[in-house]
Amino acid sequence: MGLHRSTAGEAMNENGRTPYDPHAFEPFAVTVDLAVFTVRESRLHVLLIRRGQDPYAGAWALPGGFILPRECAEDAARRELAEETGLSQESAAALHLEQLRTYSDPDRDPRMRVVSVGYTALVPGLPEPRGGGDAAHAQWTPVGALPELAFDHARIIADARERIRAKLEYTCLATAFCPPEFTLGELQQVYETVWGVELDRPNFRRKVLASPGFVEPVEGAPRRTGGRGKPAALYRAGTATTLHPALLRPERRSEGERSE
Amino acid sequence: MGLHRSTAGEAMNENGRTPYDPHAFEPFAVTVDLAVFTVRESRLHVLLIRRGQDPYAGAWALPGGFILPRECAEDAARRELAEETGLSQESAAALHLEQLRTYSDPDRDPRMRVVSVGYTALVPGLPEPRGGGDAAHAQWTPVGALPELAFDHARIIADARERIRAKLEYTCLATAFCPPEFTLGELQQVYETVWGVELDRPNFRRKVLASPGFVEPVEGAPRRTGGRGKPAALYRAGTATTLHPALLRPERRSEGERSE
DNA sequence: GCAAAAGTGTTTCGTCTACACCCATGA
DNA sequence: TCATGGGTGTAGACGAAACACTTTTGC
């Protein structure tokens, strides 16, 4: 970490001041930005807010905000997540939240030096969730129809999508998109939506059930109907976090595949 | 990113000042920390430096330092990497360097609020590389015999090792540990060292050669001897970055496997 | 009965594993 | 000629893909 170099060509102190005085060097603002995803109507959506303040005022942006003096980045992200989804702290604590990467381009904010820690959150397909205090400023937007975004937020969303795509293969992440109890059909929809492919249901079923700890049946359970068709058995997320064997996505398409 | 929230329960301005004044809020120092790995004598080593300054003075730590006002984190990490390995900027530019994650515990540095962006770097097994200006303050240390480390650097190293282990499976990362031209035996050693397992040579060879773009033969090449035995064909890193199919590590051991 | 969704079975095919075996070199 | 590491071949186990088929519901 910082303040521990003593070789030649010193990085700090290039303004001649000692680095031990908190106000001596040019300060950095440190924020968190959240890419909150959900699956609705077989499409991947991301939560956007409309900016009120000036740089990019009126533009869409990711929710986020400052890290407080006594907060770690994860706490700040969790706090923002609760505020922006309108959930209680307790409900938000159960959501999947993971650090993505940090964005530090010196020009990413025109006002001053702002370093932002990006987070990815996954929420179940709540019927119509909206923001906390300000009810209408947050909105689910299909990732295939993103507007122009403030700052480098388009990049953050792209990075987050790529991360999610990859992690579905070898982790149990997909259950984070599902409500506490779900059917294998719903779970499959998550995969198909995020990957943009169709999967063979019998094979999908076998692979999921063969992965120890991925899902566990809700025993003696009522069976939920999704309209027509045979009622499906319910499952809940298991205890495993990684998948063995992995659930590989089909066809190694050349690269592209950005359609949504 | 920052400065763009306008809902209730504002994060910024909790001290009543406008966030647009760079010196108005409690400043964060932002640094980079580098976990630089190499494979030497069939063991994974990490580059450590001995601290001269006071928090943890005399203790071992990861190389790192401040991000300069006009620098992004990646540039800062690359600069530190060049300084600490003693390589030129050009040589260091060819090394594998990737962002790991950001560490932001408010108490991770006793002096002040320091947020650090961790990076992982992979270097070939240079014979005896050492630091830049200060020749002896940097040292390769086997990851199986780490001393007490300053700050949260032990955690950073653990995270970095885990990342490397995972990425060997599905990326071409292993070639970053190898010199520009290498034999398949050397490449296999990288895998065996990082994973701590023995691999079947015939199968390893087949899998590597079957992964398009992983390695490409150095045509009409001289064959290098590693002492005794048949000289091996030379390869260089291919153009691919991801591996299809993946090179899965054998046996799904319960979890642990920290031995080294 | 028909459509729709859940769930089972089976055949086929490719991949990975394990291991036997040959090749080229230094001592 | 023996030890050492590079390289090839192959039989069997395993897992995945493809698809036919049955079950249970709403209309």
XYZ file of C-alpha atoms (C1' of nucleotides) in Angstrom:
574
model
C 0.000 0.000 0.000
C 1.016 3.561 0.245
C 3.580 5.734 1.864
C 6.183 3.053 1.950
C 8.631 3.713 -0.817
C 12.089 4.890 -0.130
C 13.920 4.361 -3.400
C 15.152 7.005 -5.776
C 12.765 8.823 -8.075
C 10.237 9.310 -5.363
C 6.629 9.317 -6.418
C 5.178 11.146 -3.521
C 6.382 14.508 -2.364
C 6.748 15.698 -5.879
C 5.292 18.919 -4.578
C 7.837 18.965 -1.807
C 5.453 18.390 1.084
C 5.475 15.573 3.502
C 2.879 12.919 2.810
C 1.943 12.538 6.442
C -0.139 15.651 6.480
C -3.538 14.619 5.189
C -4.123 17.928 3.471
C -0.671 18.403 2.054
C -1.065 16.692 -1.339
C -3.672 16.965 -3.988
C -6.629 15.061 -2.653
C -8.474 12.280 -4.401
C -12.159 11.750 -4.049
C -13.039 8.079 -3.768
C -16.464 6.854 -4.727
C -18.305 3.670 -5.512
C -20.349 3.003 -8.628
C -22.892 0.233 -8.809
C -23.921 -1.811 -11.792
C -27.087 -3.416 -10.480
C -28.512 -6.101 -12.746
C -31.720 -8.010 -12.836
C -33.507 -10.290 -15.277
C -36.945 -9.113 -16.315
C -39.019 -10.423 -19.167
C -36.117 -12.504 -20.416
C -33.905 -9.492 -20.757
C -31.005 -8.303 -18.685
C -31.658 -4.922 -17.130
C -29.388 -2.497 -15.330
C -30.453 0.137 -12.822
C -29.836 3.698 -13.985
C -30.494 7.014 -12.327
C -30.953 10.398 -13.896
C -28.366 12.928 -12.843
C -29.486 16.198 -11.379
C -26.151 17.869 -10.923
C -24.023 19.450 -13.463
C -21.436 17.382 -15.079
C -23.724 15.373 -17.313
C -26.809 16.908 -15.704
C -29.881 15.222 -17.100
C -27.874 12.277 -18.380
C -28.269 8.707 -17.165
C -25.684 7.278 -14.847
C -25.007 4.421 -12.490
C -26.001 4.857 -8.870
C -23.092 5.551 -6.588
C -21.578 7.998 -4.204
C -18.780 8.856 -1.858
C -17.136 6.511 0.528
C -17.599 7.948 3.990
C -14.582 8.582 6.187
C -15.162 5.519 8.352
C -16.511 3.246 5.671
C -14.848 0.673 3.460
C -15.846 0.593 -0.184
C -17.999 -2.470 0.275
C -20.036 -0.808 3.009
C -20.520 2.240 0.844
C -21.672 0.079 -2.032
C -24.069 -1.826 0.197
C -25.481 1.410 1.525
C -26.018 2.804 -1.955
C -27.561 -0.459 -3.051
C -30.125 -0.312 -0.266
C -30.930 3.321 -0.987
C -31.264 2.911 -4.688
C -33.309 -0.270 -4.710
C -35.523 0.979 -1.919
C -34.859 -2.143 0.102
C -34.131 -2.235 3.792
C -30.571 -2.672 4.975
C -31.410 -6.246 5.935
C -32.885 -7.143 2.568
C -30.038 -5.489 0.738
C -27.539 -7.412 2.834
C -28.727 -10.630 1.227
C -28.144 -9.431 -2.310
C -25.121 -10.483 -4.248
C -22.606 -7.650 -4.291
C -19.087 -7.993 -5.575
C -16.263 -5.681 -6.353
C -15.638 -5.320 -10.056
C -12.595 -3.128 -10.563
C -11.414 0.397 -9.938
C -11.559 3.187 -12.466
C -8.928 5.841 -12.099
C -8.470 7.711 -15.350
C -7.427 11.196 -14.226
C -9.896 12.794 -16.627
C -12.880 10.615 -15.926
C -14.528 13.410 -13.963
C -14.124 16.943 -15.299
C -14.301 18.568 -11.898
C -11.554 16.925 -9.968
C -9.667 13.750 -9.418
C -12.177 11.024 -8.642
C -11.225 7.380 -8.293
C -14.177 5.057 -8.306
C -14.494 1.488 -7.145
C -16.975 -0.319 -9.352
C -19.321 -2.921 -7.909
C -21.653 -5.408 -9.484
C -24.897 -6.329 -7.783
C -27.412 -8.949 -8.782
C -31.017 -8.767 -7.665
C -33.966 -11.075 -8.266
C -36.564 -9.960 -10.719
C -38.650 -7.912 -8.343
C -41.938 -6.981 -9.946
C -41.450 -3.208 -10.098
C -38.835 -1.987 -7.680
C -37.909 1.645 -7.604
C -35.645 4.077 -5.839
C -35.804 5.057 -2.215
C -36.515 8.669 -1.337
C -36.773 9.966 -4.845
C -39.165 7.452 -6.291
C -38.833 7.958 -9.996
C -35.198 8.841 -10.513
C -34.076 5.219 -10.707
C -35.092 3.024 -13.594
C -34.440 -0.457 -14.937
C -33.099 -0.287 -18.459
C -32.483 -3.203 -20.830
C -28.767 -3.506 -21.448
C -29.502 -3.819 -25.125
C -30.973 -0.331 -25.226
C -28.697 1.785 -23.107
C -28.820 5.542 -23.485
C -25.719 7.694 -23.495
C -24.207 7.399 -20.079
C -22.299 9.852 -17.911
C -18.603 9.487 -17.181
C -17.157 6.054 -18.006
C -20.284 4.271 -16.897
C -20.833 2.526 -20.206
C -17.460 0.924 -19.763
C -18.305 -0.138 -16.235
C -21.486 -1.788 -17.410
C -19.624 -3.577 -20.190
C -17.014 -4.846 -17.735
C -19.702 -5.975 -15.341
C -21.612 -7.860 -18.020
C -18.489 -9.645 -19.090
C -17.736 -10.611 -15.512
C -21.218 -11.960 -14.981
C -21.151 -13.941 -18.191
C -17.908 -15.574 -17.186
C -18.907 -16.258 -13.607
C -22.112 -18.037 -14.554
C -19.947 -20.755 -16.021
C -18.009 -21.728 -12.974
C -19.918 -20.322 -9.991
C -23.410 -20.526 -8.533
C -23.939 -16.851 -9.285
C -27.086 -17.435 -11.318
C -29.137 -18.126 -8.193
C -28.527 -14.518 -7.143
C -30.867 -13.489 -9.944
C -33.600 -15.761 -8.592
C -36.028 -15.331 -5.718
C -35.454 -17.477 -2.605
C -37.396 -20.345 -4.152
C -37.243 -20.906 -7.856
C -37.768 -23.513 -10.539
C -35.108 -24.944 -12.769
C -36.865 -23.286 -15.656
C -36.351 -19.891 -14.054
C -32.717 -20.684 -13.417
C -32.292 -21.725 -17.009
C -33.849 -18.459 -18.138
C -31.164 -16.604 -16.232
C -28.477 -18.452 -18.135
C -30.178 -18.007 -21.449
C -30.697 -14.320 -20.851
C -27.210 -13.515 -19.689
C -25.520 -15.648 -22.310
C -27.944 -14.899 -25.080
C -28.230 -18.521 -26.118
C -30.801 -21.265 -25.886
C -29.997 -24.259 -23.746
C -31.307 -27.789 -23.931
C -33.599 -28.216 -20.968
C -32.952 -31.884 -20.210
C -29.200 -31.386 -20.300
C -29.371 -28.197 -18.283
C -31.402 -29.936 -15.654
C -28.966 -32.807 -15.382
C -25.942 -30.573 -15.117
C -27.452 -28.387 -12.430
C -28.595 -31.327 -10.351
C -25.236 -33.030 -10.798
C -23.373 -30.038 -9.372
C -23.211 -30.655 -5.642
C -24.429 -27.704 -3.619
C -25.715 -25.680 -6.532
C -29.395 -26.062 -5.731
C -31.284 -28.076 -3.181
C -34.885 -29.196 -3.503
C -37.556 -27.645 -1.328
C -38.788 -30.915 0.109
C -42.427 -31.930 0.177
C -42.969 -28.676 -1.575
C -45.948 -27.221 -3.273
C -45.317 -26.896 -6.970
C -45.579 -23.561 -8.590
C -47.210 -22.997 -11.879
C -45.914 -20.509 -14.356
C -49.185 -20.341 -16.214
C -49.757 -23.379 -18.361
C -47.802 -26.568 -18.319
C -46.807 -29.026 -15.667
C -46.015 -27.464 -12.283
C -42.314 -27.374 -11.565
C -40.475 -28.478 -8.470
C -39.030 -25.690 -6.369
C -35.412 -25.330 -5.374
C -33.397 -22.924 -3.350
C -29.768 -21.920 -3.654
C -27.378 -24.460 -2.219
C -24.318 -23.862 -0.128
C -21.691 -24.201 -2.830
C -20.178 -21.140 -4.434
C -18.163 -22.740 -7.209
C -19.421 -25.241 -9.732
C -17.803 -28.585 -10.407
C -18.027 -29.507 -13.089
C -18.483 -26.140 -14.756
C -21.592 -25.295 -16.720
C -19.973 -24.373 -19.997
C -21.714 -22.103 -22.394
C -22.208 -23.665 -25.788
C -20.511 -22.847 -29.085
C -17.342 -20.914 -29.066
C -18.576 -18.085 -31.232
C -15.759 -16.042 -32.677
C -16.085 -13.163 -30.262
C -18.761 -10.539 -30.852
C -22.200 -11.595 -29.685
C -23.254 -8.274 -28.328
C -26.827 -8.568 -29.444
C -29.428 -8.385 -26.770
C -18.642 7.504 -10.157
C -18.824 10.269 -7.657
C -20.651 13.428 -6.925
C -23.823 12.387 -8.562
C -26.281 11.463 -5.894
C -29.216 13.590 -5.102
C -31.468 11.392 -3.038
C -32.157 11.650 0.652
C -29.573 10.623 3.213
C -26.774 12.253 1.332
C -23.385 10.644 1.581
C -21.322 13.603 0.667
C -21.627 16.945 2.381
C -22.169 15.326 5.713
C -19.750 17.923 6.957
C -21.789 20.628 5.351
C -19.275 21.644 2.709
C -19.699 21.528 -0.985
C -17.997 18.589 -2.590
C -16.718 20.655 -5.476
C -13.917 22.158 -3.468
C -11.070 19.660 -3.682
C -9.854 20.428 -0.181
C -13.217 20.657 1.500
C -13.702 17.019 2.571
C -11.464 14.590 4.327
C -8.968 13.520 1.718
C -8.128 9.976 0.772
C -4.683 8.922 -0.263
C -4.790 6.501 -3.186
C -1.937 4.127 -3.805
C -1.109 1.013 -5.758
C 0.335 -2.191 -4.317
C 1.996 -4.772 -6.479
C 2.115 -8.512 -6.006
C 4.868 -9.453 -8.438
C 5.255 -13.173 -8.969
C 7.818 -15.324 -10.670
C 8.638 -19.017 -10.822
C 12.131 -19.911 -9.688
C 13.439 -23.378 -8.923
C 9.951 -24.813 -9.204
C 8.616 -22.522 -6.539
C 6.381 -19.504 -6.762
C 8.089 -16.372 -5.483
C 6.764 -12.925 -4.715
C 8.754 -9.714 -4.683
C 8.975 -8.082 -1.266
C 10.693 -4.937 -0.106
C 11.835 -3.999 3.330
C 10.160 -0.920 4.733
C 12.279 1.925 5.943
C 9.578 4.229 7.206
C 7.649 4.003 10.339
C 4.415 2.195 10.240
C 5.834 -1.300 10.094
C 9.384 0.022 9.730
C 11.724 -2.881 9.122
C 8.880 -5.162 8.126
C 8.445 -6.713 4.695
C 5.857 -5.290 2.372
C 4.721 -5.267 -1.202
C 6.197 -2.660 -3.503
C 3.859 0.196 -4.236
C 3.312 3.897 -3.937
C 1.150 6.871 -4.616
C -0.788 7.493 -7.737
C 0.417 10.778 -9.170
C -2.059 13.570 -9.871
C -2.053 12.982 -13.635
C -1.670 9.215 -13.578
C -4.185 6.414 -13.692
C -3.668 3.492 -11.346
C -2.363 1.266 -14.124
C 0.340 3.766 -15.026
C 1.358 4.058 -11.416
C 1.567 0.297 -11.118
C 3.616 0.028 -14.292
C 5.979 2.699 -13.055
C 6.453 0.973 -9.735
C 6.951 -2.324 -11.487
C 9.772 -0.920 -13.590
C 11.411 0.704 -10.592
C 11.195 -2.292 -8.378
C 12.317 -4.916 -10.865
C 15.092 -2.690 -12.159
C 13.840 -3.085 -15.707
C 13.530 -0.310 -18.216
C 10.143 1.190 -18.934
C 10.133 -0.660 -22.245
C 10.937 -4.037 -20.745
C 8.436 -3.542 -17.969
C 5.772 -2.609 -20.501
C 5.898 -6.152 -21.856
C 5.229 -7.758 -18.497
C 1.832 -9.008 -17.552
C 0.168 -6.548 -15.204
C -3.432 -6.759 -14.150
C -5.620 -5.079 -11.619
C -6.540 -7.338 -8.755
C -8.923 -5.475 -6.492
C -9.074 -2.446 -4.260
C -8.501 -2.496 -0.537
C -10.267 0.173 1.414
C -10.595 -0.815 5.055
C -10.547 2.524 6.888
C -8.031 1.184 9.385
C -5.668 -0.515 7.013
C -3.125 2.248 7.463
C -2.735 3.684 10.961
C -1.730 7.132 9.751
C -4.594 8.192 7.587
C -7.182 7.034 5.152
C -5.405 5.142 2.369
C -7.231 3.296 -0.359
C -5.018 1.010 -2.357
C -5.518 -0.563 -5.747
C -3.837 -3.956 -5.804
C -2.135 -5.226 -8.936
C -0.742 -8.574 -9.901
C 2.322 -8.797 -12.122
C 3.918 -11.885 -13.606
C 7.534 -11.927 -14.685
C 9.659 -14.643 -16.266
C 12.172 -16.373 -14.088
C 14.959 -13.875 -14.497
C 18.206 -15.264 -13.088
C 18.693 -12.774 -10.231
C 16.753 -9.576 -10.717
C 16.887 -6.903 -8.114
C 15.590 -3.474 -7.339
C 16.423 -0.281 -9.146
C 18.111 2.481 -7.194
C 18.307 0.693 -3.919
C 19.787 -2.596 -5.008
C 19.181 -4.854 -2.066
C 15.892 -3.696 -0.633
C 13.803 -5.872 -2.946
C 13.873 -9.629 -2.640
C 12.173 -12.664 -4.109
C 10.537 -14.722 -1.414
C 8.912 -18.136 -1.811
C 5.212 -17.797 -1.159
C 5.428 -20.839 1.047
C 7.748 -19.039 3.443
C 6.366 -15.550 3.769
C 7.428 -13.416 6.718
C 5.044 -11.205 8.624
C 3.886 -8.549 6.228
C 2.969 -4.925 6.723
C -0.599 -3.650 6.387
C -2.984 -6.086 4.680
C -0.348 -7.266 2.270
C -0.644 -10.904 3.247
C -4.263 -10.730 2.188
C -3.333 -9.120 -1.110
C -0.855 -11.875 -1.849
C -3.420 -14.530 -0.999
C -5.978 -12.892 -3.282
C -3.435 -12.619 -6.057
C -2.419 -16.265 -5.792
C -6.003 -17.345 -5.958
C -6.575 -15.192 -9.017
C -3.526 -16.618 -10.767
C -4.498 -20.175 -9.960
C -7.920 -19.633 -11.444
C -6.741 -17.775 -14.518
C -4.266 -20.455 -15.513
C -7.242 -22.660 -16.196
C -8.975 -20.562 -18.761
C -6.432 -18.048 -20.036
C -2.993 -18.076 -21.597
C -1.574 -16.396 -18.506
C 1.042 -19.076 -17.912
C 3.180 -17.840 -20.791
C 3.678 -14.593 -18.869
C 5.871 -16.571 -16.477
C 8.020 -17.801 -19.348
C 10.800 -16.132 -21.314
C 10.035 -15.124 -24.908
C 10.933 -18.595 -26.152
C 10.220 -21.574 -24.001
C 9.682 -25.309 -24.082
C 6.491 -27.092 -23.240
C 8.301 -28.582 -20.288
C 8.905 -25.120 -18.897
C 5.301 -24.191 -19.457
C 4.191 -27.316 -17.686
C 6.436 -26.446 -14.758
C 4.595 -23.169 -14.417
C 1.298 -24.973 -14.108
C 2.668 -27.540 -11.719
C 4.236 -24.873 -9.547
C 1.248 -22.580 -9.363
C -1.251 -25.361 -8.896
C 0.952 -27.526 -6.707
C 0.101 -30.666 -8.639
C 1.846 -32.979 -11.065
C 0.513 -33.137 -14.590
C 0.779 -35.905 -17.148
C 3.207 -34.689 -19.778
C 1.683 -36.301 -22.841
C -1.750 -35.015 -21.974
C -0.496 -31.570 -21.075
C 1.287 -31.343 -24.393
C -1.782 -32.343 -26.325
C -4.041 -29.906 -24.543
C -1.706 -26.985 -25.018
C -1.179 -27.705 -28.697
C -4.896 -28.198 -29.180
C -5.695 -24.739 -27.807
C -5.590 -22.436 -30.810
C -3.371 -19.417 -30.242
C -1.963 -20.571 -26.925
C 1.552 -21.234 -28.200
C 3.106 -21.201 -31.625
C 6.204 -23.130 -32.619
C 9.421 -21.277 -33.331
C 9.910 -22.676 -36.803
C 13.124 -24.240 -38.007
C 14.311 -23.513 -34.559
C 17.351 -24.630 -32.694
C 16.409 -26.902 -29.889
C 17.386 -26.020 -26.420
C 18.728 -28.449 -23.950
C 17.830 -28.320 -20.321
C 20.812 -30.397 -19.328
C 20.256 -34.043 -20.129
C 17.550 -35.556 -22.196
C 16.208 -34.940 -25.650
C 16.284 -31.300 -26.740
C 12.866 -29.730 -26.694
C 11.134 -27.735 -29.381
C 10.772 -24.051 -28.652
C 7.519 -22.127 -28.633
C 6.502 -18.589 -28.054
C 3.279 -17.174 -26.689
C 0.456 -17.132 -29.217
C -2.050 -14.434 -29.856
C -4.967 -15.875 -27.932
C -5.778 -14.651 -24.454
C -8.449 -17.130 -23.456
C -8.225 -20.877 -23.659
C -10.761 -23.050 -25.414
C -11.091 -25.655 -24.256
C -9.959 -24.802 -20.746
C -7.010 -26.513 -19.160
C -8.661 -27.817 -16.040
C -6.649 -28.559 -13.003
C -6.996 -32.133 -11.859
C -8.769 -33.483 -8.773
C -11.259 -31.327 -7.011
C -9.530 -31.400 -3.649
C -11.825 -30.378 -0.809
C -10.521 -26.823 -0.503
C -7.322 -26.168 1.432
C -4.162 -27.011 -0.488
C -2.070 -24.194 0.812
C 1.114 -26.240 0.955
C 3.978 -24.964 -1.106
C -58.056 -32.932 -27.067
C -54.402 -29.647 -27.667
C -50.712 -26.598 -26.362
C -47.261 -25.714 -23.129
C -44.017 -26.552 -19.798
C -41.744 -30.187 -16.725
C -39.267 -34.164 -16.454
C -36.981 -39.009 -18.025
C -34.366 -42.021 -21.010
C -31.113 -43.205 -24.497
C -27.756 -43.034 -28.165
C -23.857 -41.014 -29.875
C -19.800 -38.647 -29.847
C -15.933 -36.224 -28.312
C -12.628 -35.357 -24.639
C -9.742 -36.494 -20.874
C -7.005 -40.006 -18.335
C -3.742 -43.292 -17.688
C -0.151 -45.627 -19.197
C 2.844 -48.038 -22.568
C 6.231 -47.004 -25.626
C 9.872 -44.731 -28.722
C 13.467 -40.848 -29.405
C 17.553 -38.050 -28.563
C 20.898 -36.457 -25.723
C 24.721 -36.184 -21.744
C 27.512 -38.692 -18.748
C 24.532 -48.155 -21.879
C 21.963 -45.926 -18.691
C 19.471 -42.070 -16.863
C 16.799 -38.179 -18.171
C 13.607 -35.496 -20.351
C 10.968 -34.935 -25.052
C 7.484 -36.792 -27.813
C 3.762 -40.341 -29.887
C 0.055 -43.793 -29.607
C -3.931 -45.878 -27.727
C -7.832 -48.199 -24.865
C -11.229 -47.180 -21.643
C -13.848 -44.025 -18.682
C -16.473 -40.209 -18.455
C -19.317 -36.404 -19.677
C -21.932 -33.651 -22.950
C -25.121 -33.018 -27.001
C -29.046 -34.233 -29.372
C -33.419 -35.822 -29.452
C -37.327 -39.027 -28.648
C -40.681 -39.635 -25.285
C -43.782 -39.300 -21.017
C -46.235 -36.401 -17.489
C -49.180 -32.779 -15.801
C -51.352 -28.735 -16.058
C -54.676 -24.664 -18.421
C -57.803 -23.771 -21.958
